[in-house]
Coordinates of C-alpha atoms in Angstrom, one line a residue:
X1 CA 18.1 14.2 6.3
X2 CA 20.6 14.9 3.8
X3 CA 24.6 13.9 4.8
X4 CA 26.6 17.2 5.3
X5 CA 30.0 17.6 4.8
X6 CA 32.1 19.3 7.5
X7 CA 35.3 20.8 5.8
X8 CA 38.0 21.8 8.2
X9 CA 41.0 23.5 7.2
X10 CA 44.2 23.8 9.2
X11 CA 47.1 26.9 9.1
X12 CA 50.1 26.4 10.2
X13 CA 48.9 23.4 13.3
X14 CA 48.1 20.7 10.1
X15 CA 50.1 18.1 11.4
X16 CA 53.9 17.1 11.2
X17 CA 53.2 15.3 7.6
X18 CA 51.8 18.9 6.2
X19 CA 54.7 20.7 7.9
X20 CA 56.6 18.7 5.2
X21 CA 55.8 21.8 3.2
X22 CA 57.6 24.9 2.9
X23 CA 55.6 27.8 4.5
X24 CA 54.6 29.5 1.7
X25 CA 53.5 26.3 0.2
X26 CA 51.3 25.7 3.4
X27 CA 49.5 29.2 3.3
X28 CA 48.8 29.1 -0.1
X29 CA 47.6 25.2 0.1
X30 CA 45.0 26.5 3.1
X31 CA 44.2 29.5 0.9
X32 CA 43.1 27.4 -2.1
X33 CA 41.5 24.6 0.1
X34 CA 39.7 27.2 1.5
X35 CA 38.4 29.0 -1.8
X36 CA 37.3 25.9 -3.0
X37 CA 35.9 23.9 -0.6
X38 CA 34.4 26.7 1.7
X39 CA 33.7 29.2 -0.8
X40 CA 32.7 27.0 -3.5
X41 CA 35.4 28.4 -6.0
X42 CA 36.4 26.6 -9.1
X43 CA 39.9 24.9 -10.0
X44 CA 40.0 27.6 -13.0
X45 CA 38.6 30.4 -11.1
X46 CA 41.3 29.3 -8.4
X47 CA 44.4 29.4 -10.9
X48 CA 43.6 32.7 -12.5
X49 CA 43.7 34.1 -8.6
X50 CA 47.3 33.0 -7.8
X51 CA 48.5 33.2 -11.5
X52 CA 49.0 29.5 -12.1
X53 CA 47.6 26.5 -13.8
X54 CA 44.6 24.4 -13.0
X55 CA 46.6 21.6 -12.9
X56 CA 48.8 23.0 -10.5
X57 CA 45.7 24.0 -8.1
X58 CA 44.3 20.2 -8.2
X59 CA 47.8 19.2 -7.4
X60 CA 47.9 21.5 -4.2
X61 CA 44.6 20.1 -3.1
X62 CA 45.5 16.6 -3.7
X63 CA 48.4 17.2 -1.9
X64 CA 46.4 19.0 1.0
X65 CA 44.5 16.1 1.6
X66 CA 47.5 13.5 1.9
X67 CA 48.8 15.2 4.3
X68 CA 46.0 15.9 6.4
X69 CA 45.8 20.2 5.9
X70 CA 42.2 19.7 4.6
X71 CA 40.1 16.6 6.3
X72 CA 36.7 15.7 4.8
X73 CA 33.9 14.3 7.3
X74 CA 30.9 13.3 6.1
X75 CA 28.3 13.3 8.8
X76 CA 24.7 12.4 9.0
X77 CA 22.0 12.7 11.9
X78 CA 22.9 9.9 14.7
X79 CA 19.4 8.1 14.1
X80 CA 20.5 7.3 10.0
X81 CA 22.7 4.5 9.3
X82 CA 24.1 5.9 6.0
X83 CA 25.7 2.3 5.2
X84 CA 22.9 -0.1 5.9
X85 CA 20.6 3.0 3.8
X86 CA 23.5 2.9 0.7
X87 CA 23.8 -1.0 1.2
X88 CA 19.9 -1.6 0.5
X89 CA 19.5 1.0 -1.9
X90 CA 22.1 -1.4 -4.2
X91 CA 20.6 -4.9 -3.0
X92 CA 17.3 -3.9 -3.7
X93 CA 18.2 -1.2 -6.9
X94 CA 16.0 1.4 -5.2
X95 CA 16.2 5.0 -6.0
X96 CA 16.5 6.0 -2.3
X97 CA 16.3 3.9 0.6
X98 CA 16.8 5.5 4.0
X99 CA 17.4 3.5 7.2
X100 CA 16.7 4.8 11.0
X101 CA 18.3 3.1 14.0
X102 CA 15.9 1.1 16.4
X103 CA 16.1 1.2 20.1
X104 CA 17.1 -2.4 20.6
X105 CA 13.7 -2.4 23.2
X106 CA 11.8 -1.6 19.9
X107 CA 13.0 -4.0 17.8
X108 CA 9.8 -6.1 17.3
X109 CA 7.7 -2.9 16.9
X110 CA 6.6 -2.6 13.3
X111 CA 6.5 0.9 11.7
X112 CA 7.9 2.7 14.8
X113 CA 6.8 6.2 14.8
X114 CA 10.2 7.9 14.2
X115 CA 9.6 6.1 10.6
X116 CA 7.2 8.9 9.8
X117 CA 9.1 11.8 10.8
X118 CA 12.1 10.7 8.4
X119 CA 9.8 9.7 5.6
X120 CA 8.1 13.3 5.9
X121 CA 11.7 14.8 5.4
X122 CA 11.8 12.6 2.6
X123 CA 8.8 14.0 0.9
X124 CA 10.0 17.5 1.6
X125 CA 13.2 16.1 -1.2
X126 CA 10.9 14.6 -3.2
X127 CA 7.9 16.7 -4.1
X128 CA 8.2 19.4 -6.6
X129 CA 5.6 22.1 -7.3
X130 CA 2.9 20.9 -9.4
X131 CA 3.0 17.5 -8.1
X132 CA 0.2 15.3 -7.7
X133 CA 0.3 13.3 -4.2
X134 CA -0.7 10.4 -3.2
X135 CA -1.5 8.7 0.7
X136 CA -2.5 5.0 0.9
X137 CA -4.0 4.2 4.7
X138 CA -1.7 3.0 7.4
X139 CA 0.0 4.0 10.4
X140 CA 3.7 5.1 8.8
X141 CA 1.3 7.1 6.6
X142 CA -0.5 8.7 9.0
X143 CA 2.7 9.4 11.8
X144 CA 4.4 10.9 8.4
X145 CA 1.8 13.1 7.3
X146 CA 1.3 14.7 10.9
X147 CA 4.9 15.5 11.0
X148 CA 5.2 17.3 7.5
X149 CA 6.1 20.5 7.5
X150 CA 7.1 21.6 4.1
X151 CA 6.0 20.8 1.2
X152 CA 5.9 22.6 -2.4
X153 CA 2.2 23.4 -3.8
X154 CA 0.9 20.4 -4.6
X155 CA -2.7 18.4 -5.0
X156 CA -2.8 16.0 -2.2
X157 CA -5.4 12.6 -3.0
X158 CA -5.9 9.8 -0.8
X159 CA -5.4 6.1 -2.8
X160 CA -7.2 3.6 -0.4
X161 CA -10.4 4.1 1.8
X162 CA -9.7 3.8 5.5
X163 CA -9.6 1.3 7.7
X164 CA -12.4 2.2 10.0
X165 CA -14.9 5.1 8.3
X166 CA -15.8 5.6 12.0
X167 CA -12.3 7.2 12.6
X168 CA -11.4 8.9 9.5
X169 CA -11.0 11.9 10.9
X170 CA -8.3 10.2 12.9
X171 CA -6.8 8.5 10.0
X172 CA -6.5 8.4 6.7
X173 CA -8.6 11.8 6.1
X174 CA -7.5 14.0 8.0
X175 CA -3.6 12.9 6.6
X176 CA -4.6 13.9 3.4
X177 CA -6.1 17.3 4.7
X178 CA -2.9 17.8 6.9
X179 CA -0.3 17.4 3.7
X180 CA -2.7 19.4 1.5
X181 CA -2.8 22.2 4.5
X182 CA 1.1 21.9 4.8
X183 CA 1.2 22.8 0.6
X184 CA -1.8 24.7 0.1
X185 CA -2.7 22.3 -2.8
X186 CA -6.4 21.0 -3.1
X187 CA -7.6 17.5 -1.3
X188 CA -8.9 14.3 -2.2
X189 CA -10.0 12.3 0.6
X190 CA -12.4 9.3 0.2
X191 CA -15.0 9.0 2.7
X192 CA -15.3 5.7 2.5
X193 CA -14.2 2.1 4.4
X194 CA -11.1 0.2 2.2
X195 CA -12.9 -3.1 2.2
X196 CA -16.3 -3.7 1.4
X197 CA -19.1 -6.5 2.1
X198 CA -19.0 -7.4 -1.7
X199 CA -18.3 -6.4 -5.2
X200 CA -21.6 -4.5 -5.9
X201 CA -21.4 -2.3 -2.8
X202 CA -17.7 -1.4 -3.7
X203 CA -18.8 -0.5 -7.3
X204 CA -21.6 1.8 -6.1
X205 CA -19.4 3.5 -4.0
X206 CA -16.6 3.8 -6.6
X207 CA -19.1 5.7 -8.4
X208 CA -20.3 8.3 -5.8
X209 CA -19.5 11.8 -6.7
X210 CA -16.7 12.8 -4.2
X211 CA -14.7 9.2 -4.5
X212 CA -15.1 8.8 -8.2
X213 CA -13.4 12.7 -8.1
X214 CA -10.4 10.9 -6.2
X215 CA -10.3 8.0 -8.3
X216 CA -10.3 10.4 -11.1
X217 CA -6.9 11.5 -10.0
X218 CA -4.7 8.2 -9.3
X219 CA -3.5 8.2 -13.2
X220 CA -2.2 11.7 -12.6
X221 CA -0.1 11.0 -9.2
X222 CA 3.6 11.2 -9.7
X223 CA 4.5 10.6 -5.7
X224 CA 3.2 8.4 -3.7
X225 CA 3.2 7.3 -0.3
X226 CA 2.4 3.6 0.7
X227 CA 2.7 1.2 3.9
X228 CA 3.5 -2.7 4.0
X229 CA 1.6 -4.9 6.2
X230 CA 2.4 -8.4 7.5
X231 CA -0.4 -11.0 6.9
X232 CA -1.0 -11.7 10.5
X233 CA -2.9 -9.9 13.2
X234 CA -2.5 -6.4 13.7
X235 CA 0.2 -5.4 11.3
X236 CA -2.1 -6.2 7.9
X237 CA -5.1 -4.2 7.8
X238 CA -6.7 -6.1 5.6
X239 CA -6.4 -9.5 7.4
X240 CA -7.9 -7.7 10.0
X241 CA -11.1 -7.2 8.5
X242 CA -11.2 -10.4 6.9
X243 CA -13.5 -13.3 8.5
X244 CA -11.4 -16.5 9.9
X245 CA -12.7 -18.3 6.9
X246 CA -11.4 -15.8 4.0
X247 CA -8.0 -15.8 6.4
X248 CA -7.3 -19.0 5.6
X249 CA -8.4 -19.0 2.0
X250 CA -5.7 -16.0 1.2
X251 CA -3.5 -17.8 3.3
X252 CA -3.9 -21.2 1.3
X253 CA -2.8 -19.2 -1.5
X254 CA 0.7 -18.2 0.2
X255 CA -0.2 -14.9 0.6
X256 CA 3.5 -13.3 2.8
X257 CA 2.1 -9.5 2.4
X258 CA -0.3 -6.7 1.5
X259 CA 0.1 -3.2 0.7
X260 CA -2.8 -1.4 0.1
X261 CA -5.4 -4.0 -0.1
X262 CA -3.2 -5.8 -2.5
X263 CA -1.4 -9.5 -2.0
X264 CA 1.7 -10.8 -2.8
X265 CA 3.3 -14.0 -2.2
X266 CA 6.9 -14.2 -0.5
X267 CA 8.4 -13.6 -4.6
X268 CA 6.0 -10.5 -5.5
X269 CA 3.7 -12.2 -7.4
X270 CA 0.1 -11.0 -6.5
X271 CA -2.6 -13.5 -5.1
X272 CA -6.0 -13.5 -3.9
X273 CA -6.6 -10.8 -6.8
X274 CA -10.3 -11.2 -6.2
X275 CA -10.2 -9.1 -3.3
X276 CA -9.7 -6.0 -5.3
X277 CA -13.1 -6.0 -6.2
X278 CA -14.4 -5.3 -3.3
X279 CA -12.1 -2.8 -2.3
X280 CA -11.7 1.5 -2.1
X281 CA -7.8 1.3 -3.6
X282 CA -5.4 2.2 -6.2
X283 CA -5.1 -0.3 -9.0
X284 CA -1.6 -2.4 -8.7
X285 CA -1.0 -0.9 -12.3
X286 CA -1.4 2.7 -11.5
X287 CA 0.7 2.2 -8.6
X288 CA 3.4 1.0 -10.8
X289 CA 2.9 3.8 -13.7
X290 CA 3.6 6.3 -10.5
X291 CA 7.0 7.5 -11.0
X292 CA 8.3 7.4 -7.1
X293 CA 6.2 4.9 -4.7
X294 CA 7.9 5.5 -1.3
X295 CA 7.3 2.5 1.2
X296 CA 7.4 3.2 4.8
X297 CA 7.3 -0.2 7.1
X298 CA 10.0 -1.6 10.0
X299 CA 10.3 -4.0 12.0
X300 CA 11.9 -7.5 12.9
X301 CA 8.0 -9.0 11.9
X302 CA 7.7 -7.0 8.7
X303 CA 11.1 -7.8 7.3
X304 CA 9.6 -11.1 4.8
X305 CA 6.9 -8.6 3.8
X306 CA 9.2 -5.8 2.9
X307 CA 11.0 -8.1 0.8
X308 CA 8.1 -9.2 -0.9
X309 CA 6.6 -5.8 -1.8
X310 CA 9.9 -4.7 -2.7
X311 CA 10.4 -7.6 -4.9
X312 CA 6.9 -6.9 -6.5
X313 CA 8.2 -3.9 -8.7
X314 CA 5.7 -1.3 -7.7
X315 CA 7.4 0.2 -5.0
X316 CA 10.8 2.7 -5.8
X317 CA 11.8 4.3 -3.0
X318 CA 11.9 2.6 1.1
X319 CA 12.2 4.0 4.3
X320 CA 12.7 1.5 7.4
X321 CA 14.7 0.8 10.2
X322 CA 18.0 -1.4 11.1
X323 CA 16.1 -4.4 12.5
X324 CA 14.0 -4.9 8.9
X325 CA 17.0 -3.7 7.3
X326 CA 19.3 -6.3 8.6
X327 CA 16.6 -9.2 7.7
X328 CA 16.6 -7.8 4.2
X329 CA 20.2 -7.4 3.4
X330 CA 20.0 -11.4 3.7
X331 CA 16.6 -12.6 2.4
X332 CA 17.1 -15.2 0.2
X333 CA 18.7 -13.8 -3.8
X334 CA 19.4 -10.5 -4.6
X335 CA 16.3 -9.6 -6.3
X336 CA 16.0 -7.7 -9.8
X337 CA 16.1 -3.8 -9.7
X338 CA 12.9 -2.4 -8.1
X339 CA 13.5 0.5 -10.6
X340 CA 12.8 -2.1 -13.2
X341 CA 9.4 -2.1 -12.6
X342 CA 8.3 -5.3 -14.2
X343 CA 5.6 -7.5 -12.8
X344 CA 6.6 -10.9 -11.4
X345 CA 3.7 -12.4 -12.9
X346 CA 4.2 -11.3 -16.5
X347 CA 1.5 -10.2 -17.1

């Protein structure tokens, strides 16, 4: 995940602009370069070695560098693009933002699968002992949760119910058991579907025993893990369990987006804010009180939905791909800092 820098320093076969320097000038260069950027040796701890100044040592290592006895590379895995990652961090004033190359034949594919395995490196950075995590439904979530292979002890609870109660153990469940078994922290699942017929029947379940115990827990999570779906068949979740008539209501209202049973327009405001009350989800205001949200969605289709969540304020931290990444280095005005954390609506 991380970039590494590859330090390589030359002897006497630097190059004919470092053979500008006087042999003993060249071995002692390399033997400095060496004891500070291999061994990790400070300037001071440098000068009192050879019996000169600090200033002279940053001199020699300036001076190793122009003229090519030390070169620098920084190198990341081939599938991150550290620039488009670095470029939408800054547009979008997101703690971290990391961006994985599409195969150009995957390129209309939303959340492709790779996603996950990046985003569960990412948690492996992100997650300190003692941590409370969170795991909204969706794909991304569930690919990144079954590649996880670290994490610090930490208490794992789920924030929406699941798409389908008849495949929990598939989903949404079963994620939450597989990041708590990774950590050896205690798990939270809900066993319970994410929308309901109506308000009453979410309420009574909200109070059951086991999902109240979850519920119980979203003020304390301090990561959390979240996907972004498009508000068109198959890549929103919750427009696929919607009837054709309560489609085209949410749709009259401009909904561009939902993450976690939440809507948002194409600026971030939410809509349709009726709909929470029949759903098993995390509150839009707990979500933003969590210190590190991390988004995973891609995709050419999911690009105008990305930007919306992202402009919503609730979401700190992204990782996507270079086709939704090249739609969002471009959608419409830079919007304000997602590390602001305001609501668009004011309110």
């Amino acid at each position: 995940m991380n970039s590494s820098e590859e330090i390589a320093v030359s002897g006497m076969s630097a190059g004919r602009s470092a053979m500008r320097m006087g042999p003993a000038e060249l071995v002692q260069a390399a033997a400095m370069a060496r004891r500070f950027y291999l061994e990790g040796k400070s300037k001071i701890q440098i000068a009192e070695e050879f019996g000169v100044s600090r200033f002279k040592v940053a001199r020699v290592l300036e001076t190793a560098l122009e003229r090519d006895l030390v070169r620098i590379e920084i190198r990341v895995p081939a599938e991150l693009d550290a620039d488009r990652s670095d470029a939408l961090r800054a547009r979008y004033g997101l703690r971290h933002a990391v961006v994985v190359e599409s195969p150009a034949e995957a390129e209309e594919t939303p959340d492709p699968e790779n996603l996950g395995e990046v985003a569960a490196d990412l948690l492996g950075e992100l997650v300190d002992e003692g941590d409370v995590l969170g795991l909204a439904w969706g794909r991304s979530t569930i690919h990144m949760a079954a590649a996880l292979d670290r994490l610090p002890p930490c208490t794992v609870v789920q924030l929406t119910g699941v798409y389908d109660a008849g495949t929990a153990e598939r989903g949404s469940v079963e994620a939450v058991r597989r990041a708590a078994q990774v950590s050896g922290g205690d798990a939270h699942p809900i066993y319970a579907p994410m929308l309901l017929p109506d308000a009453a029947t979410a309420t009574a379940l909200r109070n059951q025993t086991g999902i109240a115990r979850a519920f119980e827990h979203f003020d304390k999570v301090t990561v959390a893990c979240v996907s972004i779906g498009s508000w068109e068949p198959g890549i929103s979740t919750v427009h696929d369990m919607l009837s054709d008539e309560e489609r085209a209501h949410y749709a009259s209202l401009g909904v561009a987006a939902e993450m976690s049973a939440h809507l948002f327009d194409a600026d971030g405001r939410r809509v349709g804010r009726d709909l929470g009350e029949r759903c098993i989800t995390v509150k839009a205001d707990q979500l933003r009180r969590i210190p590190e949200v991390v988004a995973i969605a891609g995709g050419q289709r999911k690009g105008p939905a990305i930007d919306a969540v992202l402009r919503s304020g609730l979401v700190t931290s992204l990782v996507t791909d270079t086709s939704a990444a090249d739609y969002l280095m471009t959608a419409g005005p830079a919007p304000k800092s997602a590390l602001n954390r305001s609501d668009p609506d004011g309110v």
